[in-house]
Coordinates of C-alpha atoms in Angstrom, one line a residue:
M29 CA 73.8 -91.3 -23.4
T30 CA 70.2 -90.7 -22.6
Q31 CA 68.5 -87.9 -24.6
R32 CA 66.5 -85.5 -22.5
P33 CA 63.0 -84.5 -23.6
D34 CA 64.0 -80.9 -24.2
E35 CA 66.7 -82.1 -26.7
L36 CA 64.3 -84.1 -28.8
D37 CA 62.4 -82.7 -31.8
Q38 CA 58.8 -82.1 -30.5
R39 CA 57.5 -83.8 -33.6
D40 CA 59.1 -87.0 -32.5
Y41 CA 58.0 -86.7 -28.8
V42 CA 55.0 -88.8 -27.8
Q43 CA 53.6 -87.2 -24.7
S44 CA 51.0 -89.9 -24.1
L45 CA 53.8 -92.4 -23.7
E46 CA 55.6 -90.2 -21.2
R47 CA 52.4 -89.8 -19.2
G48 CA 51.8 -93.6 -19.2
L49 CA 55.3 -94.3 -18.0
S50 CA 54.9 -91.6 -15.3
V51 CA 51.9 -93.4 -14.0
I52 CA 53.8 -96.7 -13.8
L53 CA 56.7 -95.0 -12.0
A54 CA 54.4 -93.3 -9.5
F55 CA 53.8 -96.7 -7.8
A56 CA 57.0 -96.6 -5.8
D57 CA 57.8 -98.8 -2.7
R58 CA 56.0 -96.3 -0.5
H59 CA 52.9 -96.2 -2.7
P60 CA 52.2 -99.8 -3.9
R61 CA 48.4 -98.9 -4.0
M62 CA 46.9 -95.6 -4.9
T63 CA 43.5 -94.1 -5.7
L64 CA 42.8 -92.2 -8.9
S65 CA 43.2 -88.9 -7.0
E66 CA 46.6 -90.0 -5.6
V67 CA 47.9 -91.0 -9.0
A68 CA 46.8 -87.7 -10.5
A69 CA 48.5 -85.8 -7.7
A70 CA 51.7 -87.8 -7.9
T71 CA 52.0 -87.4 -11.7
G72 CA 50.7 -83.9 -12.1
L73 CA 48.0 -85.1 -14.5
T74 CA 44.3 -84.2 -14.5
R75 CA 42.0 -86.8 -13.1
P76 CA 40.4 -87.5 -16.5
T77 CA 43.8 -88.1 -18.1
A78 CA 45.0 -90.2 -15.2
R79 CA 41.8 -92.3 -15.3
R80 CA 42.2 -93.0 -19.0
L81 CA 45.8 -94.0 -18.6
L82 CA 45.0 -96.3 -15.6
L83 CA 42.2 -98.0 -17.5
T84 CA 44.4 -98.5 -20.5
L85 CA 47.2 -100.0 -18.4
Q86 CA 44.6 -102.2 -16.7
A87 CA 43.3 -103.4 -20.1
L88 CA 46.9 -104.2 -21.1
G89 CA 47.4 -106.2 -17.9
Y90 CA 50.0 -103.9 -16.2
V91 CA 47.6 -102.5 -13.5
R92 CA 44.8 -104.0 -11.4
S93 CA 42.0 -102.4 -9.5
D94 CA 39.9 -103.4 -6.5
G95 CA 37.3 -100.8 -7.4
R96 CA 38.8 -98.2 -5.1
S97 CA 42.5 -98.2 -5.6
F98 CA 45.0 -99.3 -8.3
S99 CA 48.2 -101.3 -8.1
L100 CA 50.8 -102.7 -10.5
T101 CA 50.7 -106.4 -11.6
P102 CA 53.7 -108.7 -12.0
R103 CA 53.4 -108.1 -15.8
V104 CA 55.3 -104.9 -15.3
L105 CA 58.4 -107.1 -14.5
A106 CA 58.4 -108.0 -18.2
L107 CA 59.7 -104.4 -18.9
G108 CA 62.6 -105.0 -16.5
Y109 CA 63.2 -108.5 -17.9
A110 CA 63.6 -106.9 -21.4
Y111 CA 66.3 -104.7 -20.0
L112 CA 68.0 -107.6 -18.2
D113 CA 67.9 -109.7 -21.4
S114 CA 69.8 -106.9 -23.2
L115 CA 72.6 -107.3 -20.7
D116 CA 73.0 -111.0 -21.7
L117 CA 72.6 -112.2 -18.2
T118 CA 73.8 -115.7 -19.2
A119 CA 77.1 -114.3 -20.2
I120 CA 77.5 -112.6 -16.8
A121 CA 76.3 -115.6 -14.7
Q122 CA 77.5 -118.6 -16.6
P123 CA 81.2 -118.4 -15.7
V124 CA 80.2 -118.0 -12.1
L125 CA 78.0 -121.1 -12.2
E126 CA 80.7 -123.1 -13.9
R127 CA 83.3 -122.2 -11.2
I128 CA 80.9 -123.2 -8.4
V129 CA 80.1 -126.5 -10.1
S130 CA 83.8 -127.2 -10.6
E131 CA 84.4 -126.6 -6.8
A132 CA 81.2 -128.1 -5.4
Q133 CA 80.6 -131.0 -7.9
E134 CA 76.9 -130.2 -7.7
A135 CA 74.6 -128.5 -10.2
C136 CA 74.2 -124.8 -9.8
T137 CA 71.2 -122.7 -10.9
L138 CA 70.2 -119.0 -11.3
A139 CA 66.4 -118.5 -11.1
T140 CA 63.8 -115.7 -11.1
L141 CA 60.3 -115.5 -9.7
D142 CA 57.4 -115.7 -12.2
G143 CA 54.0 -115.6 -10.5
T144 CA 54.0 -118.4 -7.9
E145 CA 56.9 -120.3 -9.5
V146 CA 60.7 -120.0 -9.8
V147 CA 62.0 -120.3 -13.4
Y148 CA 65.6 -121.4 -14.2
V149 CA 67.3 -118.8 -16.4
S150 CA 70.8 -120.2 -16.2
R151 CA 72.2 -123.5 -15.1
H152 CA 75.3 -125.6 -15.1
A153 CA 75.4 -129.3 -14.2
V154 CA 78.2 -131.7 -13.3
R155 CA 79.3 -134.1 -16.0
R156 CA 77.8 -137.2 -14.4
T157 CA 74.5 -139.0 -14.4
S158 CA 72.0 -137.4 -12.0
S159 CA 68.3 -137.9 -11.2
L160 CA 68.1 -134.1 -11.1
T161 CA 67.8 -133.5 -14.8
L162 CA 66.5 -130.0 -14.9
A163 CA 67.1 -127.5 -17.7
I164 CA 66.8 -123.7 -18.4
G165 CA 63.1 -122.9 -18.3
T166 CA 62.3 -125.4 -15.6
R167 CA 59.6 -124.2 -13.2
L168 CA 59.4 -125.2 -9.6
P169 CA 56.9 -124.1 -6.9
A170 CA 58.4 -121.2 -5.0
Y171 CA 57.0 -122.3 -1.6
A172 CA 58.9 -125.6 -1.7
S173 CA 62.3 -124.5 -3.0
A174 CA 65.3 -122.7 -1.4
M175 CA 65.5 -120.3 -4.4
G176 CA 61.8 -119.6 -4.1
H177 CA 62.2 -118.8 -0.4
V178 CA 64.9 -116.3 -1.2
L179 CA 62.8 -114.6 -3.8
L180 CA 59.6 -114.6 -1.8
A181 CA 61.4 -113.1 1.3
D182 CA 62.2 -109.9 -0.6
L183 CA 58.7 -109.3 -1.8
A184 CA 56.9 -106.2 -0.5
P185 CA 54.1 -107.0 1.9
A186 CA 51.4 -106.4 -0.6
D187 CA 53.1 -108.6 -3.2
L188 CA 53.6 -111.4 -0.7
R189 CA 49.9 -111.1 0.2
R190 CA 49.0 -111.5 -3.5
Y191 CA 51.3 -114.5 -3.6
F192 CA 49.5 -116.2 -0.8
D193 CA 46.1 -115.4 -2.3
T194 CA 47.1 -117.2 -5.6
A195 CA 49.5 -119.9 -4.6
E196 CA 48.3 -123.5 -3.7
L197 CA 50.5 -124.9 -0.9
V198 CA 50.2 -128.5 -1.9
R199 CA 52.0 -131.2 0.2
L200 CA 54.8 -132.6 -2.0
T201 CA 56.7 -134.5 0.7
S202 CA 56.2 -135.2 4.4
R203 CA 58.3 -132.0 5.1
T204 CA 56.6 -129.5 2.7
L205 CA 55.4 -126.3 4.4
T206 CA 51.7 -126.2 3.5
T207 CA 50.4 -123.3 5.7
E208 CA 50.8 -119.6 5.3
A209 CA 51.9 -119.2 8.9
A210 CA 54.7 -121.8 8.5
L211 CA 56.0 -120.3 5.3
E212 CA 55.9 -116.7 6.7
E213 CA 57.9 -117.9 9.6
R214 CA 60.5 -119.4 7.3
L215 CA 60.6 -116.3 5.2
R216 CA 61.3 -114.2 8.3
T217 CA 64.3 -116.4 9.0
V218 CA 65.5 -116.0 5.4
R219 CA 65.3 -112.2 5.6
V220 CA 67.4 -112.2 8.8
Q221 CA 70.1 -114.7 7.8
G222 CA 70.2 -113.7 4.1
W223 CA 70.0 -117.2 2.7
A224 CA 67.6 -120.2 2.5
V225 CA 67.9 -123.9 2.9
V226 CA 65.3 -126.6 2.1
D227 CA 65.5 -130.1 3.4
Q228 CA 63.4 -132.6 1.4
E229 CA 60.5 -130.2 1.0
L230 CA 60.3 -130.4 -2.8
D231 CA 61.6 -134.0 -3.4
E232 CA 62.3 -136.7 -0.9
G233 CA 66.1 -137.0 -0.5
T234 CA 66.9 -133.7 -2.1
R235 CA 68.3 -130.7 -0.1
S236 CA 69.0 -127.3 -1.5
I237 CA 70.5 -124.0 -0.5
A238 CA 70.2 -120.5 -2.1
V239 CA 71.3 -116.9 -1.8
P240 CA 69.9 -113.7 -3.3
V241 CA 71.3 -111.9 -6.3
R242 CA 70.7 -108.2 -6.3
G243 CA 70.4 -105.9 -9.3
G244 CA 71.8 -102.4 -9.8
D245 CA 69.0 -101.0 -7.6
G246 CA 69.8 -103.2 -4.7
R247 CA 66.6 -105.3 -4.9
V248 CA 66.7 -109.1 -5.2
F249 CA 65.9 -110.0 -8.8
A250 CA 67.2 -113.6 -8.8
A251 CA 68.4 -116.4 -6.6
L252 CA 71.5 -118.5 -7.0
G253 CA 71.1 -122.1 -5.7
L254 CA 72.6 -125.5 -5.4
S255 CA 70.9 -128.8 -4.8
S256 CA 72.2 -132.2 -3.7
S257 CA 70.7 -135.7 -3.1
A258 CA 73.8 -136.9 -1.2
R259 CA 74.9 -134.2 1.2
P260 CA 73.4 -133.3 4.6
V261 CA 72.2 -129.8 5.3
D262 CA 75.1 -129.0 7.6
E263 CA 77.5 -129.6 4.7
L264 CA 75.5 -127.4 2.3
V265 CA 75.7 -124.5 4.8
E266 CA 79.3 -124.9 5.9
R267 CA 80.9 -125.8 2.6
F268 CA 78.7 -124.4 -0.2
L269 CA 77.1 -121.2 1.3
P270 CA 80.4 -119.2 1.0
M271 CA 80.7 -120.3 -2.6
L272 CA 77.2 -119.2 -3.4
Q273 CA 77.5 -115.9 -1.6
S274 CA 80.8 -115.1 -3.4
G275 CA 79.2 -116.0 -6.7
A276 CA 76.1 -113.9 -6.1
A277 CA 78.2 -110.9 -5.2
E278 CA 80.1 -111.4 -8.5
I279 CA 76.9 -111.5 -10.6
S280 CA 75.5 -108.5 -8.7
A281 CA 78.7 -106.6 -9.4
G282 CA 78.4 -107.4 -13.1
L283 CA 74.8 -106.3 -13.2
G284 CA 75.5 -103.2 -11.2
S285 CA 78.3 -102.0 -13.6
E286 CA 76.1 -102.6 -16.6
Y287 CA 73.2 -100.8 -14.9
S288 CA 75.4 -97.8 -14.2
R289 CA 76.8 -97.6 -17.7
S290 CA 73.3 -97.8 -19.3
H291 CA 72.1 -94.8 -17.2
V292 CA 75.0 -92.5 -17.8

């Protein structure tokens, strides 16, 4: 049960922490960028107090400024990751991955977005030799992977703009998307259809498919994907897409129930 501020001994209550968190929470979807005056108005803080908090958060790497307005940085995600770690995400996802691998006979992976890369946070492989020897912690460029496309497609416009400003779209194969326009067009398709497929854009001969995994707030926080060096794209979509969608729904349900219980 969460303890309300009015139930806590005031000697134990740190008001500066409350104010700092209120500044972070002020940057909602509708307010990804705000001026000092807007932050002060949204939080009910004085301009001098809001300024000190913003500059402190900027020094710590949680906020950035272009000289006129402020916005959050991806480092804020670390606060959410700490929460997800407390849920033991692997315990929720691993049985799902194992079932998919048993049915598909292809390795299955759960990944999140970190900067311009996707990071494997859970993975289960088939018991046979494979050239795709990738482990938890493996990083892949988001622009060239199906899981990356799923995660990029859910970014807010400002966050996607920052991604393009920092990512290097290097040609990895003859099929790699190396222009912003081409990748944006692909991401629009992913948003509409709800899944992504990549045909030899990361590695020659390797095809992959991925679906989004949503957290308790409904936002995409991870991608569930499967790769193969032997199967055509049509088979990935027709045979494996339903498996991945079912698995993603199961993981989302597990996260949603944990999220609800932790906020009772």
